[in-house]
mmCIF file of C-alpha atoms in Angstrom:
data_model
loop_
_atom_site.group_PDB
_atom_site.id
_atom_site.type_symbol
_atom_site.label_atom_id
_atom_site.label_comp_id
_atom_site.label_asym_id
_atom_site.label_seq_id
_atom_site.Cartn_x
_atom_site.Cartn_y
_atom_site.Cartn_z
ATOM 1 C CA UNK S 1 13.087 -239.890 -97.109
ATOM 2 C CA UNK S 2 14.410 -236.098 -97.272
ATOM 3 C CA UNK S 3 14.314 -234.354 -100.348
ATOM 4 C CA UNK S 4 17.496 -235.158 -101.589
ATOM 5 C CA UNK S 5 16.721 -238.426 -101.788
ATOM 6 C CA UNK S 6 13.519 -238.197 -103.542
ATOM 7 C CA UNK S 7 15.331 -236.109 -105.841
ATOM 8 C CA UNK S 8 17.603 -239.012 -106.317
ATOM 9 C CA UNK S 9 15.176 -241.476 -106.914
ATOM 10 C CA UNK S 10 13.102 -239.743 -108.829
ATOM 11 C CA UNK S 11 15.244 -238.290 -111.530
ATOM 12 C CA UNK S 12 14.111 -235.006 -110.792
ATOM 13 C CA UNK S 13 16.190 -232.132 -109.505
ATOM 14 C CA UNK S 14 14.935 -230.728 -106.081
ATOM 15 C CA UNK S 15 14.275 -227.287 -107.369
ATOM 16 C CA UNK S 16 12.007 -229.019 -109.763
ATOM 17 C CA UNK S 17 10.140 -230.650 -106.610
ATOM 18 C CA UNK S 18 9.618 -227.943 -104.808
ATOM 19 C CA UNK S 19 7.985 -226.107 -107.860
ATOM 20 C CA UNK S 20 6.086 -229.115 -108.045
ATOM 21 C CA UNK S 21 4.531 -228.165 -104.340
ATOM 22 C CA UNK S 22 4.185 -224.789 -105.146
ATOM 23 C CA UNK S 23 2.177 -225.857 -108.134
ATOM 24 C CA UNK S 24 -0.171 -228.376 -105.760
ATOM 25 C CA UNK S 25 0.744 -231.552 -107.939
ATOM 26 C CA UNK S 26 2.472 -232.961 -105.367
ATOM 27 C CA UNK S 27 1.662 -232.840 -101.528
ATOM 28 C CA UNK S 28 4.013 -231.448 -98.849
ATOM 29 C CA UNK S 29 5.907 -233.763 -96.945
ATOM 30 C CA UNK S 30 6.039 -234.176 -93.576
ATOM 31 C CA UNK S 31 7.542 -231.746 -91.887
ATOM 32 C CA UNK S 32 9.756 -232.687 -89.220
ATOM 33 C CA UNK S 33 11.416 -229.250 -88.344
ATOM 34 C CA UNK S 34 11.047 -225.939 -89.657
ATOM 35 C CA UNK S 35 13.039 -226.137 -93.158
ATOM 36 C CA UNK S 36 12.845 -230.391 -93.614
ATOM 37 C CA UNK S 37 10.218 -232.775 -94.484
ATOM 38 C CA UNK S 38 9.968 -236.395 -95.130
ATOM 39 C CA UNK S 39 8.628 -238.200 -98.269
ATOM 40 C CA UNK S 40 7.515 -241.219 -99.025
ATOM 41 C CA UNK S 41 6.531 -243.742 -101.563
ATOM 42 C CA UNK S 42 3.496 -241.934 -102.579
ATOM 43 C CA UNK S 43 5.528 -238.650 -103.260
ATOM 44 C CA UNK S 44 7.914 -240.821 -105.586
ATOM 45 C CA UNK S 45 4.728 -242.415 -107.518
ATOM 46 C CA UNK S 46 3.582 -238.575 -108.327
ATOM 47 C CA UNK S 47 6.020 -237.584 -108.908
ATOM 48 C CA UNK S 48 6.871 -240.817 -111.839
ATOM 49 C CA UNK S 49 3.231 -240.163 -112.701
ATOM 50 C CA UNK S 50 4.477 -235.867 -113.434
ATOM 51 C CA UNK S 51 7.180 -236.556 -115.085
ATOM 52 C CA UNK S 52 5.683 -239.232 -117.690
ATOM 53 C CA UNK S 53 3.118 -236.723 -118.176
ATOM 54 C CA UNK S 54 5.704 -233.900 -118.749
ATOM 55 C CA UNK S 55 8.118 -235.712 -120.854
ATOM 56 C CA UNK S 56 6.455 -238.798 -122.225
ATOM 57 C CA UNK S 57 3.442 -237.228 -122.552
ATOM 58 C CA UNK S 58 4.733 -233.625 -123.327
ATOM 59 C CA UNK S 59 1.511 -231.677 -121.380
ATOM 60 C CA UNK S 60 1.837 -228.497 -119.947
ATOM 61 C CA UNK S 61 1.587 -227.712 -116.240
ATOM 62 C CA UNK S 62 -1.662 -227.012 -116.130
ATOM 63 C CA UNK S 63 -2.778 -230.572 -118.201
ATOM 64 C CA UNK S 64 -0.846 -232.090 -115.717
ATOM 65 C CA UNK S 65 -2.656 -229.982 -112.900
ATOM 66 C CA UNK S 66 -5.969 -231.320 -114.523
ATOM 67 C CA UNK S 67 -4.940 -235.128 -114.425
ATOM 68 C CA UNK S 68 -4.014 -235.269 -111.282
ATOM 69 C CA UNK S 69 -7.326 -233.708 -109.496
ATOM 70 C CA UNK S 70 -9.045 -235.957 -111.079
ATOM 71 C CA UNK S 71 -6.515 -239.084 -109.824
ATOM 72 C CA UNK S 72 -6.947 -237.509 -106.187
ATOM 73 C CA UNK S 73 -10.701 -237.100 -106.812
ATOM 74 C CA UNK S 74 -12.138 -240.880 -105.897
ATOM 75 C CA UNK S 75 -15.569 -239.532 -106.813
ATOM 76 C CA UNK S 76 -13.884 -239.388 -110.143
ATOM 77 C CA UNK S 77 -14.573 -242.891 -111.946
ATOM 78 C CA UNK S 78 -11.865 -245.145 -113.837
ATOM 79 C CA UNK S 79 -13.283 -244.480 -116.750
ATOM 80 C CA UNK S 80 -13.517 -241.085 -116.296
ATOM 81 C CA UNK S 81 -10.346 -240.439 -115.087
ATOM 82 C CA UNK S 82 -8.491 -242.391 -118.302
ATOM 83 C CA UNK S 83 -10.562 -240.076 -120.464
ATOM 84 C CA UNK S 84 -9.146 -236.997 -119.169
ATOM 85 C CA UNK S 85 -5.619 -237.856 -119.561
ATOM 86 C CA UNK S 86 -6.084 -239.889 -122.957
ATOM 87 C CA UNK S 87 -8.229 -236.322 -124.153
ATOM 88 C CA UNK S 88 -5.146 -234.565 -122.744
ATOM 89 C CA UNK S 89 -2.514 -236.381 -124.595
ATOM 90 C CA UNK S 90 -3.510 -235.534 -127.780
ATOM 91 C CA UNK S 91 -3.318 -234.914 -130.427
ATOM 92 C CA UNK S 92 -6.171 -232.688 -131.314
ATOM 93 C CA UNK S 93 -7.422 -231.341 -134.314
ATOM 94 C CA UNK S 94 -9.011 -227.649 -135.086
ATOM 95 C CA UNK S 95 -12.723 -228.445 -135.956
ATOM 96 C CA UNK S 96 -14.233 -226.092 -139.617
ATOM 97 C CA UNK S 97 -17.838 -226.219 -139.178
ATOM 98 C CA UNK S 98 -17.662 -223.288 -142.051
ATOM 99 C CA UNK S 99 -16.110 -225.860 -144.490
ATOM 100 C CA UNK S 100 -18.197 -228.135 -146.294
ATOM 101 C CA UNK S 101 -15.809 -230.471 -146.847
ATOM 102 C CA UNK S 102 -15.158 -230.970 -142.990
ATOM 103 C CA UNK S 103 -18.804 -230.830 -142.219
ATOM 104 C CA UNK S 104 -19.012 -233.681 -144.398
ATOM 105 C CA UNK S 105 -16.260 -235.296 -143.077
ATOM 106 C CA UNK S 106 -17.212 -234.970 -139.328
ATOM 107 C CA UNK S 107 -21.077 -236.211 -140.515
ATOM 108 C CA UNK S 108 -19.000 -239.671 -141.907
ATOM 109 C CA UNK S 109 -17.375 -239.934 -138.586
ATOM 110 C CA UNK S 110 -20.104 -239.541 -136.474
ATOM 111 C CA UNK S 111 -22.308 -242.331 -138.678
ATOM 112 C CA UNK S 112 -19.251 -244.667 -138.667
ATOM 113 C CA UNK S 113 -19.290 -244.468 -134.601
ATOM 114 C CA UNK S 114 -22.962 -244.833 -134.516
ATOM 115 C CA UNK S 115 -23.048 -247.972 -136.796
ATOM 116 C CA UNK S 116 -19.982 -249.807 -134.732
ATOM 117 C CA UNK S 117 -21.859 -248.656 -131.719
ATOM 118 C CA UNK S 118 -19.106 -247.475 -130.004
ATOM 119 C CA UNK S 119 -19.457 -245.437 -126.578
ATOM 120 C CA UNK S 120 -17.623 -242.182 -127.660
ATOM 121 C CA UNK S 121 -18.388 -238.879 -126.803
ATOM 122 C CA UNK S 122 -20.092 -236.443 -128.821
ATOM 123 C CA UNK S 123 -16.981 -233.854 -127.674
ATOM 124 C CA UNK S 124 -14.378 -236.243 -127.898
ATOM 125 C CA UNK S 125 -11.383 -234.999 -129.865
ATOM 126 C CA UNK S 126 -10.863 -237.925 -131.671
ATOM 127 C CA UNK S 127 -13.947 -237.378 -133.859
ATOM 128 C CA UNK S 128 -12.311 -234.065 -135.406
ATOM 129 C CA UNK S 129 -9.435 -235.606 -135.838
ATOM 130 C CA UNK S 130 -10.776 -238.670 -138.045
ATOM 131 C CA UNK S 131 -12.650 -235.828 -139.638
ATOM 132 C CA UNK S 132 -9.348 -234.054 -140.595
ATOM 133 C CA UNK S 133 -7.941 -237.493 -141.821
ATOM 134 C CA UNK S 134 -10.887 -237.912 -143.999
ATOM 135 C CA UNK S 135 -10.710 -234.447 -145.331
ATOM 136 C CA UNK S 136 -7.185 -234.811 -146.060
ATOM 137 C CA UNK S 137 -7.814 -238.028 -148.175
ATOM 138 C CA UNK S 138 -10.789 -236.995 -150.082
ATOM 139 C CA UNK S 139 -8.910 -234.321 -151.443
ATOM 140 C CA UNK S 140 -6.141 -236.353 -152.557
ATOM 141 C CA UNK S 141 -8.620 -238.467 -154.047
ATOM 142 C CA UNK S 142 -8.652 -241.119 -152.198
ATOM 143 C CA UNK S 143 -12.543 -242.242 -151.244
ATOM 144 C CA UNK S 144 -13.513 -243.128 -147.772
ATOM 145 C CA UNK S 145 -15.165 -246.623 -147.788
ATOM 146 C CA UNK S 146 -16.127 -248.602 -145.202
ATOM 147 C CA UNK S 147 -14.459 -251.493 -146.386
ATOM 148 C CA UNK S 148 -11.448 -249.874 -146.583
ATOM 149 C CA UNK S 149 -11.507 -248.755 -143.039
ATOM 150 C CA UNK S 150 -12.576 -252.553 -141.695
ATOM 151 C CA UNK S 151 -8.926 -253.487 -141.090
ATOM 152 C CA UNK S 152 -7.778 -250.163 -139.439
ATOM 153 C CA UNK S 153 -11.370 -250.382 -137.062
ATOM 154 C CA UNK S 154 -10.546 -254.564 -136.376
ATOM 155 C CA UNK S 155 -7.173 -253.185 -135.405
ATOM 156 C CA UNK S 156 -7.979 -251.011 -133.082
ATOM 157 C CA UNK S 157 -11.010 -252.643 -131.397
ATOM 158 C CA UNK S 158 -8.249 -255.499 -130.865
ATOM 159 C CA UNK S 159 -5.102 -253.192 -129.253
ATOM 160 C CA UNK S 160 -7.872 -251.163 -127.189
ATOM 161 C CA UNK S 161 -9.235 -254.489 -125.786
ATOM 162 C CA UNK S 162 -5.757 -255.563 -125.234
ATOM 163 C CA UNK S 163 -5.001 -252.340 -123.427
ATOM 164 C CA UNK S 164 -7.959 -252.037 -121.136
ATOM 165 C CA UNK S 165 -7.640 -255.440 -120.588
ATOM 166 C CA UNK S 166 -4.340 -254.770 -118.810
ATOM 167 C CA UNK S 167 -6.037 -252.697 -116.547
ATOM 168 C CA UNK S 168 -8.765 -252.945 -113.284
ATOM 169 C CA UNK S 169 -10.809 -251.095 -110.987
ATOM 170 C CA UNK S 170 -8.619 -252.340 -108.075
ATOM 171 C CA UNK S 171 -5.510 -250.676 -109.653
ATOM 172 C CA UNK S 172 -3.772 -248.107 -108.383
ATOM 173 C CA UNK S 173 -5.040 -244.581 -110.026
ATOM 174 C CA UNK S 174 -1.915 -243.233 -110.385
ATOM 175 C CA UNK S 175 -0.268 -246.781 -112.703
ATOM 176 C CA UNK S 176 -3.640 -246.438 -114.222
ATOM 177 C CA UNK S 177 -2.860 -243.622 -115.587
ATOM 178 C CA UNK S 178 0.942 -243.931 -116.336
ATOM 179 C CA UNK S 179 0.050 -246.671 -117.929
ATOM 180 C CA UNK S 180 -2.664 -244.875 -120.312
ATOM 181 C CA UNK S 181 0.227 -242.499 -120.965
ATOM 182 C CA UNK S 182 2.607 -245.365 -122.322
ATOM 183 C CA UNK S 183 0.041 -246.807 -124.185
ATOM 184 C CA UNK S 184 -1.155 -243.727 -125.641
ATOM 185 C CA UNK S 185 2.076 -242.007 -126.751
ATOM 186 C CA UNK S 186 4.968 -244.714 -126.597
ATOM 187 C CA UNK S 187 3.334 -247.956 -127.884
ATOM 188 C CA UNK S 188 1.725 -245.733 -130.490
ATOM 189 C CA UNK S 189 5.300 -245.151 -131.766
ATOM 190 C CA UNK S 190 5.400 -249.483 -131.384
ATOM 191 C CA UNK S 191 2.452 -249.645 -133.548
ATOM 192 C CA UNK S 192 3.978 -247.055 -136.101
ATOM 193 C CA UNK S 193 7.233 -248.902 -136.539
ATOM 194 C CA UNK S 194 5.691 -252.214 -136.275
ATOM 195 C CA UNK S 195 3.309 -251.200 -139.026
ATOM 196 C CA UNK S 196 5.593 -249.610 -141.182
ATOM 197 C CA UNK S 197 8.111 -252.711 -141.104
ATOM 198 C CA UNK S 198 4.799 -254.962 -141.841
ATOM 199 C CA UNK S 199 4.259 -252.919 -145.008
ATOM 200 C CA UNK S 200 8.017 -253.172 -146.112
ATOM 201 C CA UNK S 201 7.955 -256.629 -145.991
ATOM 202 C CA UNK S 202 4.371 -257.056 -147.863
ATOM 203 C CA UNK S 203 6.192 -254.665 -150.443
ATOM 204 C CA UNK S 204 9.374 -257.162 -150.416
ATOM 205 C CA UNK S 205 6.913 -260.281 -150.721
ATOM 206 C CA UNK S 206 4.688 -259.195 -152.925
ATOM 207 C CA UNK S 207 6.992 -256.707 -155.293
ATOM 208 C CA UNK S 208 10.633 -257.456 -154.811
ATOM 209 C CA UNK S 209 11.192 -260.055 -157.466
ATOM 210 C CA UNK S 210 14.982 -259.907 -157.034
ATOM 211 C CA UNK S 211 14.532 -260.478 -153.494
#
């Protein structure tokens, strides 16, 4: 297909494209004379994969430039590979080691990980930002117990096997990771509403005598 077309079919305009070349996330086509070149279907998956990155996603260019060596790196496992988008995506917290408080926080986090013997990593943003959570309740006064937290953890052992579930190692890299992107940033927004409906209606059944 010429440009055009892939412009066309990819929602994108062709300006937009050819940045996209100039940037290396997507490969020159093919060229077939000295100003035209043909695409194909694999220019029209990166180029679905960019733009979920760039608007679902909201990443900057060079995010973007990041995930997609590593989807054209086959050395690069599955695992791996979902990491460094999910780690991308957001969102991220700014560590404190100079406050007690977060110190204390982060030492919580790390014991809680240890004792569900999870496989995180020791770097993995998603430890500060539990640690900011827990900050931020302890000083409203609201104590972090592990009983408390058994529902959220149950919760999200259940969605994550769920999600990985959907995928395998015989998928394509590129859906792999468009599909980490959805699940990361728009059924997130799912699980937000859905909870927060859940909760109005325990309110209604539970409170709402006149209902």
């Amino acid at each position: 297909m010429k440009i055009s077309e892939l412009s066309d079919r990819s929602g994108l305009p062709v300006q937009t494209i050819k940045y996209y070349i100039r940037e290396g996330l997507l490969p020159k086509g093919t060229a077939t004379a000295a100003t035209r070149a043909e695409y194909d279907g694999r220019h029209l998956d990166r180029l679905r994969l960019i733009k979920a990155l760039r608007e679902v996603g909201d990443l900057p260019i060079a995010s973007v430039q990041q995930i997609v060596a590593a989807v054209d790196d086959e050395d690069i496992p599955l695992h791996h590979l979902l990491g460094t988008a999910q780690y991308a995506l957001g969102p991220g917290a700014e560590p404190h080691p100079e406050d007690p408080d977060w110190r204390a926080a982060r030492e919580d986090v790390d014991a809680i990980i240890a004792e569900l013997g999870w496989r995180v990593l020791p770097d993995a943003p998603t430890r500060d930002l539990l640690a900011q959570a827990f900050v931020a309740l302890r000083r409203l006064g609201l104590p972090i117990v592990l009983s408390d937290l058994r529902p959220y953890i149950e919760a999200a052992e259940l969605i994550a096997d769920h999600e990985v579930g959907t995928l395998s190692l015989d998928d394509d890299r590129e859906k792999a990771v468009q599909t980490a992107v959805a699940t990361n940033v728009l059924y997130e927004r799912v699980l937000l509403a859905l909870r927060r409906m859940a909760q109005e209606n325990a309110s209604a059944l539970r409170f709402d005598d006149e209902g």
